[in-house]
Backbone as numpy.savetxt, mean C-alpha at the origin, in Angstrom:
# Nx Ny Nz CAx CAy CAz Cx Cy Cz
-0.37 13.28 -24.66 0.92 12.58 -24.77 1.43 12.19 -23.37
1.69 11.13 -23.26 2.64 10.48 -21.80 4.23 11.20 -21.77
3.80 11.92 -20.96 5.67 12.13 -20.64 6.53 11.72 -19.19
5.81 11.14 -18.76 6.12 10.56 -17.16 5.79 9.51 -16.85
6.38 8.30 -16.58 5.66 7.09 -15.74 6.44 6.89 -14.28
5.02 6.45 -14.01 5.00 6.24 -12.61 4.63 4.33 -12.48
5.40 3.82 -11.48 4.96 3.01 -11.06 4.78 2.75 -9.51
3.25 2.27 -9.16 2.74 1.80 -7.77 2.99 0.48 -7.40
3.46 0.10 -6.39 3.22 -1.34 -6.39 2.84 -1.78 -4.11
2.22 -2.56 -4.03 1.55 -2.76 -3.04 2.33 -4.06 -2.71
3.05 -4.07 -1.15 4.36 -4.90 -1.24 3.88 -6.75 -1.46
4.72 -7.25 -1.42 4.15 -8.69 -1.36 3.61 -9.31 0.21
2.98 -10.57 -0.65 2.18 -10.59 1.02 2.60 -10.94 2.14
2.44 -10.24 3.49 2.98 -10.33 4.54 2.14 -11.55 5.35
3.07 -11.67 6.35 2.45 -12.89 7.54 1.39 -12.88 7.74
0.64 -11.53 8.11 -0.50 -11.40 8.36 -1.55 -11.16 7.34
-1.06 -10.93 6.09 -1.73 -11.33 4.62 -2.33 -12.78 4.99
-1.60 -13.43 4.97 -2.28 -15.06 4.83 -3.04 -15.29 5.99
-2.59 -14.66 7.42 -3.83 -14.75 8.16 -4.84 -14.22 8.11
-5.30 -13.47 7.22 -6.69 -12.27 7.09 -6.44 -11.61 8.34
-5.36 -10.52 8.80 -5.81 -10.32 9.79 -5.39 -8.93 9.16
-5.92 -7.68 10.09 -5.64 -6.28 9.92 -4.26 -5.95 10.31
-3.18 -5.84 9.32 -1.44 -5.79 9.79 -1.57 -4.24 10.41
-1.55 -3.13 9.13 -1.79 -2.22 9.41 -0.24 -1.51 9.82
-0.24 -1.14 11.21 0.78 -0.23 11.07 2.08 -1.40 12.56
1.44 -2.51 12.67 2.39 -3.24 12.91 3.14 -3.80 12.04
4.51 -3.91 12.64 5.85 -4.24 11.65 5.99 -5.49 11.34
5.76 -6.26 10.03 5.60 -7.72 9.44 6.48 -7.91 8.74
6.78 -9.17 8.73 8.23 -9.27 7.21 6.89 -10.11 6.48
7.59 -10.06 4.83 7.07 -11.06 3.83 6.98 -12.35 4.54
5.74 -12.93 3.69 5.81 -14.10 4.11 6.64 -15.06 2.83
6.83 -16.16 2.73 7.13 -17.01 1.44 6.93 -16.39 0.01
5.91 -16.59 0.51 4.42 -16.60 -0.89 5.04 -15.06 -1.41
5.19 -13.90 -0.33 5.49 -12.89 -0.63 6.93 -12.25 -0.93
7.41 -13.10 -0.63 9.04 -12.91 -1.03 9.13 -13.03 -2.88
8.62 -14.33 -2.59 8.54 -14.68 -4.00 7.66 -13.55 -5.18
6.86 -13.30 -4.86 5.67 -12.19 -5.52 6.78 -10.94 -5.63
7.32 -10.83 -4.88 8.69 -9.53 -5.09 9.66 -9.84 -5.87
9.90 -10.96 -5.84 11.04 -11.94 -6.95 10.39 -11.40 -8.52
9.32 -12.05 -8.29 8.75 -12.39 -9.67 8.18 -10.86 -10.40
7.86 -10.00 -8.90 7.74 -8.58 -10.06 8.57 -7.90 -10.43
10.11 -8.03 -9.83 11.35 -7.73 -10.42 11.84 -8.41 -11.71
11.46 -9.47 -11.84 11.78 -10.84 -12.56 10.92 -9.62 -13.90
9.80 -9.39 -13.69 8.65 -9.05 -14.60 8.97 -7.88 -15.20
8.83 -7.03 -14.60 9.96 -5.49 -14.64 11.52 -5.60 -15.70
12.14 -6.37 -15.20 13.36 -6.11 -16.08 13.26 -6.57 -17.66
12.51 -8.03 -17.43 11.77 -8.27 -18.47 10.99 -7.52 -19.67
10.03 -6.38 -19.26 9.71 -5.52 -19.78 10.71 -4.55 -19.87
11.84 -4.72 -19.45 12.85 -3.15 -20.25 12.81 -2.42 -19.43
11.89 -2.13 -17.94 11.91 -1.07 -17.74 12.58 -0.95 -15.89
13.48 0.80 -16.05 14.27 1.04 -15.13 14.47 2.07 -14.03
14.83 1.94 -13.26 14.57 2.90 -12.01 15.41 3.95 -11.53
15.11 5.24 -11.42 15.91 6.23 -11.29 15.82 6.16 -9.24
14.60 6.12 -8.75 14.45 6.38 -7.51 13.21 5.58 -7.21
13.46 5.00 -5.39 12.37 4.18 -5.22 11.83 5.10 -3.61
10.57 4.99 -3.84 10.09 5.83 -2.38 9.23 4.09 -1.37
9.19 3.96 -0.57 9.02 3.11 0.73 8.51 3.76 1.92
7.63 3.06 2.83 7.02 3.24 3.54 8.07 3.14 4.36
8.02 2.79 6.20 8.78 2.55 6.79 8.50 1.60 7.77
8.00 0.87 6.76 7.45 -0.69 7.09 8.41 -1.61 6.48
8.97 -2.73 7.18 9.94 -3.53 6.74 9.39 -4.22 5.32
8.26 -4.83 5.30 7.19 -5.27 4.65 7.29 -4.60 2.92
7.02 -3.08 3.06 7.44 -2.03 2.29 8.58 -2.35 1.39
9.75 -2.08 2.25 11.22 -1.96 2.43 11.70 -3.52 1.67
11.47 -4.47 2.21 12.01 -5.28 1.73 11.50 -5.77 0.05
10.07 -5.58 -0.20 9.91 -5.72 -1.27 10.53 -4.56 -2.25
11.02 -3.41 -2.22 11.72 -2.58 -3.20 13.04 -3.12 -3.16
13.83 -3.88 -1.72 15.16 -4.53 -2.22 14.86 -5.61 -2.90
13.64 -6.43 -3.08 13.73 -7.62 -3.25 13.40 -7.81 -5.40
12.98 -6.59 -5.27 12.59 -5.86 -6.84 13.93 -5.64 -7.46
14.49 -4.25 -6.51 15.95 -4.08 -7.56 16.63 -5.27 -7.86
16.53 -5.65 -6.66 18.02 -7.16 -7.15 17.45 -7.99 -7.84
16.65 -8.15 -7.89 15.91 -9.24 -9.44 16.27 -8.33 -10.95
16.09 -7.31 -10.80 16.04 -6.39 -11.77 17.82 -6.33 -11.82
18.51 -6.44 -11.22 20.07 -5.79 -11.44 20.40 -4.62 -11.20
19.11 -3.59 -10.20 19.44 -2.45 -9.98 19.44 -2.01 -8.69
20.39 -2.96 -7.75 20.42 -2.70 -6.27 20.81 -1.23 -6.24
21.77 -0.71 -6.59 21.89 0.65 -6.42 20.98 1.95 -6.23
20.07 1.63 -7.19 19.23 2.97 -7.23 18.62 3.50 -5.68
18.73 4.41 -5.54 18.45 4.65 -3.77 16.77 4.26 -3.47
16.89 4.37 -2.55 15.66 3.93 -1.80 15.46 5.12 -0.66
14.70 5.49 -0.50 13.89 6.51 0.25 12.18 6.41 0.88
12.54 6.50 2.08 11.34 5.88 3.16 10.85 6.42 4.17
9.62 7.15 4.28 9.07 7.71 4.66 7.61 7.26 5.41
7.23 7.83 7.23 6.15 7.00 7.13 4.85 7.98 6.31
4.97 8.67 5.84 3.86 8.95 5.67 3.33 8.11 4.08
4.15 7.24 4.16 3.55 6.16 2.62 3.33 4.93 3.63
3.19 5.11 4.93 2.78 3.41 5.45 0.98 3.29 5.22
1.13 2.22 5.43 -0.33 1.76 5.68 -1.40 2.54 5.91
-2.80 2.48 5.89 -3.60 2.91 6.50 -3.62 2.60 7.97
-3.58 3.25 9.13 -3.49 3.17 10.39 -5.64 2.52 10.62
-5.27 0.91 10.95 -6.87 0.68 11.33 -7.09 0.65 12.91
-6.76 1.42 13.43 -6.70 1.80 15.06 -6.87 0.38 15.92
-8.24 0.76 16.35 -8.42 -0.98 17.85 -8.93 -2.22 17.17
-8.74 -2.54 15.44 -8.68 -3.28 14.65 -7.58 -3.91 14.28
-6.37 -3.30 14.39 -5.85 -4.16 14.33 -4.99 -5.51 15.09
-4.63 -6.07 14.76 -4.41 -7.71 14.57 -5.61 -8.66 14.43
-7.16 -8.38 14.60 -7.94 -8.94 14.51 -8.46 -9.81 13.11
-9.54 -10.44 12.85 -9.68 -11.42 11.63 -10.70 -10.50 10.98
-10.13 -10.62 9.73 -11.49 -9.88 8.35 -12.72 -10.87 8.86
-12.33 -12.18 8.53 -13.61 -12.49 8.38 -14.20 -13.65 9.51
-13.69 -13.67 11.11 -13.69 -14.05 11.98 -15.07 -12.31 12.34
-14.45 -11.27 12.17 -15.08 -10.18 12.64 -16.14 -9.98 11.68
-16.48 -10.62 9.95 -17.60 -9.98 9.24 -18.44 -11.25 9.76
-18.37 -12.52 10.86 -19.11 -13.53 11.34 -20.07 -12.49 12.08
-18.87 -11.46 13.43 -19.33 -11.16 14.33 -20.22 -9.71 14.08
-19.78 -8.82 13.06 -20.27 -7.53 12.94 -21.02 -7.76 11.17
-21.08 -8.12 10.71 -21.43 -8.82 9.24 -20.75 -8.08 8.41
-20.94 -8.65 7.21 -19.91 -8.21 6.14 -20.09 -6.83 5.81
-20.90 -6.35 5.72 -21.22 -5.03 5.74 -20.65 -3.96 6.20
-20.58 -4.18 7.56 -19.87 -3.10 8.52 -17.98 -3.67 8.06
-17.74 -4.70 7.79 -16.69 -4.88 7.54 -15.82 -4.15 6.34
-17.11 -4.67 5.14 -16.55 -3.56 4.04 -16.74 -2.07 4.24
-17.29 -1.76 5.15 -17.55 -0.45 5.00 -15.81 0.24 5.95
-15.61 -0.55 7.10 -14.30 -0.42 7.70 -13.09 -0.45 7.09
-13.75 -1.40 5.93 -12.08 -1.59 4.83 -12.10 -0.90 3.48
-13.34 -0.37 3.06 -13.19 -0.11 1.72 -13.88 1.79 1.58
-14.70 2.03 2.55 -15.23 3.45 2.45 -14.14 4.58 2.63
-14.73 5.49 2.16 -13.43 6.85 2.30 -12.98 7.56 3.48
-14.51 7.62 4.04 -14.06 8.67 5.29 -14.79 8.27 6.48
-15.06 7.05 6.56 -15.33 6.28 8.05 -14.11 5.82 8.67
-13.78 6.28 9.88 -12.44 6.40 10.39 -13.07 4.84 11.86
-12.23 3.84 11.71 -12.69 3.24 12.46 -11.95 3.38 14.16
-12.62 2.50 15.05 -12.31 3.45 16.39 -10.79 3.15 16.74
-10.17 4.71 17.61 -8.40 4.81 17.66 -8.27 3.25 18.81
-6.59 3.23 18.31 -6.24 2.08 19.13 -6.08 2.80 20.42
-6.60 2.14 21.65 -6.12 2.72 22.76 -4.42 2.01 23.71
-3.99 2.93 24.51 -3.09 2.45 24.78 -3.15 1.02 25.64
-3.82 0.58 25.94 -4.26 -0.97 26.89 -4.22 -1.94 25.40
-4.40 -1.68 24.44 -4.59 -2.58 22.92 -3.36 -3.34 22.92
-3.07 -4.66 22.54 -2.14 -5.57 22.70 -0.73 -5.23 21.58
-0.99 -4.50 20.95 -0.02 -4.17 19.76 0.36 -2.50 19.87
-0.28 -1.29 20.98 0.11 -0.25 21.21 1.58 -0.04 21.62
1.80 -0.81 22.08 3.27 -0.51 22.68 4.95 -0.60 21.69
4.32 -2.32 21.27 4.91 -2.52 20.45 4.96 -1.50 18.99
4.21 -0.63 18.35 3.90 0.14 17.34 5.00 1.52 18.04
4.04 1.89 19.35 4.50 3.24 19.24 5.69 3.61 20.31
6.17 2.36 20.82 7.36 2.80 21.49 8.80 2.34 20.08
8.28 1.89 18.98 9.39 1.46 17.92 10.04 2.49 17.37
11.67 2.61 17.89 12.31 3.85 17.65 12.47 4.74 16.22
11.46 3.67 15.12 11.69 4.14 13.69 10.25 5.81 13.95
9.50 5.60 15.05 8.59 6.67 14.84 9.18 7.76 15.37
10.59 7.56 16.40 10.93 9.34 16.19 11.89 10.29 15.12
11.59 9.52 14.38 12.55 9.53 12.99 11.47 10.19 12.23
10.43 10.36 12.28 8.99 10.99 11.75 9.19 12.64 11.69
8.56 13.04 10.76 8.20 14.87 10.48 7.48 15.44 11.58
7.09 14.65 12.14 5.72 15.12 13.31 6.04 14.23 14.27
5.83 15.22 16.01 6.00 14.85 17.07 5.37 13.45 17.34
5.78 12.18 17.90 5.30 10.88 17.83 3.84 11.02 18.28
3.67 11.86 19.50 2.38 12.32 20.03 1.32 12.17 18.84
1.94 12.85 17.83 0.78 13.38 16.54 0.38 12.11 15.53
1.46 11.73 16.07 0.93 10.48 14.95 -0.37 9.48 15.13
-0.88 9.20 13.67 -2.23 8.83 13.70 -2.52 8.08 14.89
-3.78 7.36 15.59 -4.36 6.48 16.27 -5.35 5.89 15.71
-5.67 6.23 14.46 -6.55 5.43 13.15 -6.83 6.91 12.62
-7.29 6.01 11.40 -7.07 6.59 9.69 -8.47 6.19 8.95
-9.11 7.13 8.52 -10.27 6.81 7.15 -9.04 6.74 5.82
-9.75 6.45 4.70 -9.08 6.25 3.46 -8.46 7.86 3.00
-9.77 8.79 3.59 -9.44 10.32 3.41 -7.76 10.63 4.49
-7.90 10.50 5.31 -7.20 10.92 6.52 -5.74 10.33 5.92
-5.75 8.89 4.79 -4.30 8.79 4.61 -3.85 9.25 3.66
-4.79 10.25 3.09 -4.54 10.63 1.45 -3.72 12.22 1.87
-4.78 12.54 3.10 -4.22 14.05 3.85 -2.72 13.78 4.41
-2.10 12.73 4.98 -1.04 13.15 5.55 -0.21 12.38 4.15
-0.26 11.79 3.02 0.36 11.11 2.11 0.86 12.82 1.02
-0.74 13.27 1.05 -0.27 14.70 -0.11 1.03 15.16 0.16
1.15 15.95 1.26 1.84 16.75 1.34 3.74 16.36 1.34
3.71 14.98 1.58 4.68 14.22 1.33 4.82 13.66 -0.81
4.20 13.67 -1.04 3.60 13.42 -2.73 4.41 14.56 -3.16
3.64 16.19 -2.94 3.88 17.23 -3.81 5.11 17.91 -3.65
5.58 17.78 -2.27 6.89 18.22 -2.05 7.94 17.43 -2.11
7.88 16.13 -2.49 9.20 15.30 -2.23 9.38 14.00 -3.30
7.90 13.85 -3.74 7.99 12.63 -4.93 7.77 13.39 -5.79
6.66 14.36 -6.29 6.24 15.46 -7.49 7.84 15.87 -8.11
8.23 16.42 -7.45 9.68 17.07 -7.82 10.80 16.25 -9.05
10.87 15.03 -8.25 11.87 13.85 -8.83 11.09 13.49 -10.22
9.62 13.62 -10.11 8.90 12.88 -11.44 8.97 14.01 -12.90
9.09 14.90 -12.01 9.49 16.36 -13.00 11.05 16.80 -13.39
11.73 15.86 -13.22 12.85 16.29 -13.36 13.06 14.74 -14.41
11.82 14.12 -14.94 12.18 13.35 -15.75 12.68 11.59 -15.11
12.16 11.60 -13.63 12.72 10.31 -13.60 11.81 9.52 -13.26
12.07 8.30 -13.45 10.81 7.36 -13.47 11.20 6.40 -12.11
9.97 6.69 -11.11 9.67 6.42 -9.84 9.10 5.41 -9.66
9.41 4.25 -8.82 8.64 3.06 -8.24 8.29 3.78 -6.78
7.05 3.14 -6.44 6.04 3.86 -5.24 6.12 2.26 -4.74
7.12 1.72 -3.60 6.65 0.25 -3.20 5.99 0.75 -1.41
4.96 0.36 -1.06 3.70 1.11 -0.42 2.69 -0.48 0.01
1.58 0.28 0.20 0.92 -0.55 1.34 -0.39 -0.58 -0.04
-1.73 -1.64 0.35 -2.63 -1.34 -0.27 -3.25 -0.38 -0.52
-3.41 0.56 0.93 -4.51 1.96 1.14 -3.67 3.40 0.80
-1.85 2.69 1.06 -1.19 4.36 0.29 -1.48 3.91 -1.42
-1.32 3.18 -1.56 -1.49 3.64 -3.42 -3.00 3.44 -3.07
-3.68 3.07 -2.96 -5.17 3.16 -3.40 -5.52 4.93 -2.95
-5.06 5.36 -2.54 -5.19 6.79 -1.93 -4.53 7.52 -3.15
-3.39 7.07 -3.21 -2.77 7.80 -4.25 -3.36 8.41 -5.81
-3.57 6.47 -6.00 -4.43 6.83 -7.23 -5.66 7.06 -7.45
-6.68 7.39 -6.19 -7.72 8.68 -6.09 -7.70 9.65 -6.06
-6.27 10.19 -5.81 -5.65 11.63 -6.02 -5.44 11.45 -7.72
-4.65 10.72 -8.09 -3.94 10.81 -9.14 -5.32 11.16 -10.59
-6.07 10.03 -10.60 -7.03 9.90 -11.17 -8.59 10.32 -11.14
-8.23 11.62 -10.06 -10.04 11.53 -9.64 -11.06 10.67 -9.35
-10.61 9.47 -8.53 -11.85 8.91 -8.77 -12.68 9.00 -7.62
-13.99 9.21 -7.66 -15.20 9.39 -6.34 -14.64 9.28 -5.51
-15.38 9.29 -4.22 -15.39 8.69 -3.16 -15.99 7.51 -3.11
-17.25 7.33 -3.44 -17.65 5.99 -3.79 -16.83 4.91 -4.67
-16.23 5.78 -5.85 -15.86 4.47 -6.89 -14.27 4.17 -5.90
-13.87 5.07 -5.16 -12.70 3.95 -4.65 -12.84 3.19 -3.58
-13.80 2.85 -3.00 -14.26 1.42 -2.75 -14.23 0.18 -3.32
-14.22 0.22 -4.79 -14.09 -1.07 -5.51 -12.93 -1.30 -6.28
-11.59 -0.23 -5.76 -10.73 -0.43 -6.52 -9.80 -1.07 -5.52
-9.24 -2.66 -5.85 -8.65 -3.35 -5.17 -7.40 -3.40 -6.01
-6.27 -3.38 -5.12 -4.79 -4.31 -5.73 -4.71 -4.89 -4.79
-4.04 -6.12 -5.60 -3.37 -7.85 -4.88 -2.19 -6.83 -4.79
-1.39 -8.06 -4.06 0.26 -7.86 -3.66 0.83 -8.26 -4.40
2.36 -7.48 -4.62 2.75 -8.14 -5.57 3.14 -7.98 -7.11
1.94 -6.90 -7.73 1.30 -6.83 -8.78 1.88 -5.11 -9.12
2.55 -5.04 -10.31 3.22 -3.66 -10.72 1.85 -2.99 -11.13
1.83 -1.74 -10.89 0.71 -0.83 -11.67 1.66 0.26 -12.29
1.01 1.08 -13.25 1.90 1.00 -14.42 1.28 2.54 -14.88
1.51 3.80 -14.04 0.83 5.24 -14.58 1.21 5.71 -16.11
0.91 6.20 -16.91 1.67 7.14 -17.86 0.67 8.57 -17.58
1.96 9.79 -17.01 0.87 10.55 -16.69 1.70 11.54 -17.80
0.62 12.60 -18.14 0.94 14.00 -19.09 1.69 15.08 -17.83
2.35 16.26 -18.33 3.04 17.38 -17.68 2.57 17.81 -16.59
1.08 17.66 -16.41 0.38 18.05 -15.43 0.19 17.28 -14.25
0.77 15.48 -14.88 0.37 14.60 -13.88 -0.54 14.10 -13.54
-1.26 14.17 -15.04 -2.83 13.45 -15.11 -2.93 12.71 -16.03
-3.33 11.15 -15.57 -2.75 10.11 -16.42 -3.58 10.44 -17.76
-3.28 9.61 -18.86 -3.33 10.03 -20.46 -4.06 8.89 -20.80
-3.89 7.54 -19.78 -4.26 6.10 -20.81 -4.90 6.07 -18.89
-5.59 4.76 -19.02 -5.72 3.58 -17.99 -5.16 3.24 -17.29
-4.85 2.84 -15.73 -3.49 2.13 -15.48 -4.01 0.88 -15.87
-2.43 0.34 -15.89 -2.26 -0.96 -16.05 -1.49 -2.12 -14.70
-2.41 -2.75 -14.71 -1.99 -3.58 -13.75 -0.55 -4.77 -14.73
0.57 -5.10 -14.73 1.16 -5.61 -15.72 1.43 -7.25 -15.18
1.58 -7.78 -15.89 1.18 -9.55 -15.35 0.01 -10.54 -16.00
0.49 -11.11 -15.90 -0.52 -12.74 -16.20 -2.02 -12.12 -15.91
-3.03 -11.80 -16.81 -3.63 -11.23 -16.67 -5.48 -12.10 -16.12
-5.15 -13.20 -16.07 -5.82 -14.24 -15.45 -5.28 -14.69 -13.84
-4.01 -14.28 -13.64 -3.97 -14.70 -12.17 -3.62 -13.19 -12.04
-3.93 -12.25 -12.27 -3.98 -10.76 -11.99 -5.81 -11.08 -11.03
-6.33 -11.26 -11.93 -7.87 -11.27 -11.63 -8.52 -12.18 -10.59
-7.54 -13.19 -10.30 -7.72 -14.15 -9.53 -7.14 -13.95 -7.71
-6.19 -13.05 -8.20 -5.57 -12.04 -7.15 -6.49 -11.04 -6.77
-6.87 -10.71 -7.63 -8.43 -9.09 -7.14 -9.21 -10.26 -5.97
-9.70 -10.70 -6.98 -11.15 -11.89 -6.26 -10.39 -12.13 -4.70
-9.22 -12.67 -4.47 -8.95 -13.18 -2.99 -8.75 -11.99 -2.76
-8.82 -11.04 -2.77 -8.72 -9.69 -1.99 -9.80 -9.50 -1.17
-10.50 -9.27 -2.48 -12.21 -8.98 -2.21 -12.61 -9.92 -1.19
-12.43 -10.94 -1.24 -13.08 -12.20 -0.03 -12.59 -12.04 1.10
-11.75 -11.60 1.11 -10.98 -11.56 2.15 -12.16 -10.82 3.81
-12.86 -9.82 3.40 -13.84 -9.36 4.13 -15.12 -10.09 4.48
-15.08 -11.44 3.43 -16.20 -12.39 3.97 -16.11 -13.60 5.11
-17.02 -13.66 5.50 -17.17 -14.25 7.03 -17.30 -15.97 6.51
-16.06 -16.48 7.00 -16.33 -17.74 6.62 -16.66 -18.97 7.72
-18.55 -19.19 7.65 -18.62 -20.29 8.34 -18.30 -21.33 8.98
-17.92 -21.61 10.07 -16.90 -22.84 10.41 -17.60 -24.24 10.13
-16.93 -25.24 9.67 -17.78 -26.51 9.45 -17.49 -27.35 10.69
């Protein structure tokens, strides 16, 4: 029997979405395309009936703005919002700002998917000379963190974001979902994809092929224990759901210049 839902959602797409480039743990606003994708899954949400006791956020604007941009479509600016980094991004160290598929030209697609989609290949830390170090870690939202700024990541495997995501999960979101209230998770691609390899058991291998678009509500019903009962559901147009996977997936291919 379902006695809990949970919903994940992976924010809409940012600036650096449309550039294929690795955002990561630099600070992006929505782009257009992604404002709107936040419109429309609030739009989608209220539509279906369904309502929000508490919303958890990364502490990524990116994050952040798509859970305001949800309630107020929905009519439920009020419900609090709570933001934490340990739901940001996967940290892709001296990768990021660079091109998916400018870099699967130069390193082939291979090593690319293996950088973006494997569990516990941690790709190499950003060093402080990296063009986006400063800007990341002198930003006064990181001494606002549980852990000395020092400690904070310098890159992340898929494992490494699931380790600092748990312990934030069981002590601070677990609680609220047990007391009966139904939680939106608005998050990055690699915190819910982490999540729901916790949530659902799945391999190490099989979460490699589990992609979410932006944008796109996922939809838990979990039992007392917190182990889902049904499938998730991705909820939406279920042809441009799929059409959304596919540009994900490409996104790591190296596209020839003409």
């Amino acid at each position: 029997m379902s006695k809990y839902k949970l919903f994940l959602l992976r924010h809409g797409e940012g600036a650096w979405n449309k550039e294929n480039r690795f955002c990561s743990w630099v600070d992006q606003k929505l782009s257009e395309d992604g404002l709107k994708e936040a419109q429309d899954c609030g739009r989608l949400l209220k539509e279906q009936g369904y309502k929000f006791d508490l919303v958890f956020t990364s502490i990524l604007s990116r994050s952040i703005q798509t859970a305001w941009l949800v309630l107020e479509a929905m009519g439920q600016e009020w419900v609090p919002v709570v933001k934490s980094w340990r739901l940001n991004e996967r940290h892709y160290g001296s990768l990021i700002g660079l091109n998916r598929a400018e870099m699967a030209l130069q390193h082939g697609e291979e090593k690319v998917k293996l950088w973006r989609r494997s569990y516990d290949i941690t790709p190499p830390p950003i060093e402080e000379s990296h063009p986006y170090f400063l800007e990341i870690y002198n930003d006064r939202r990181y001494t606002t963190c549980d852990v000395p700024k020092e400690n904070l990541p310098r890159a992340e495997s898929l494992k490494e974001v699931l380790d600092r995501l748990l312990p934030y999960w069981d002590s601070t979101v677990v609680p609220e979902i047990r007391k009966g209230r139904t939680v939106l998770i608005s998050a990055h691609g690699n915190s819910c994809r982490a999540l729901l390899k916790h949530l659902e058991g799945i391999s190490d291998e099989g979460i490699a092929s589990v992609t979410l678009p932006t944008g796109i509500p996922v939809l838990l019903e979990l039992d007392e224990n917190l182990k889902p009962v049904k499938p998730r559901q991705l909820l939406g147009d279920q042809a441009k759901i799929q059409a959304a996977i596919k540009k994900v997936e490409d996104q790591g291919k190296a596209k020839q210049s003409t």
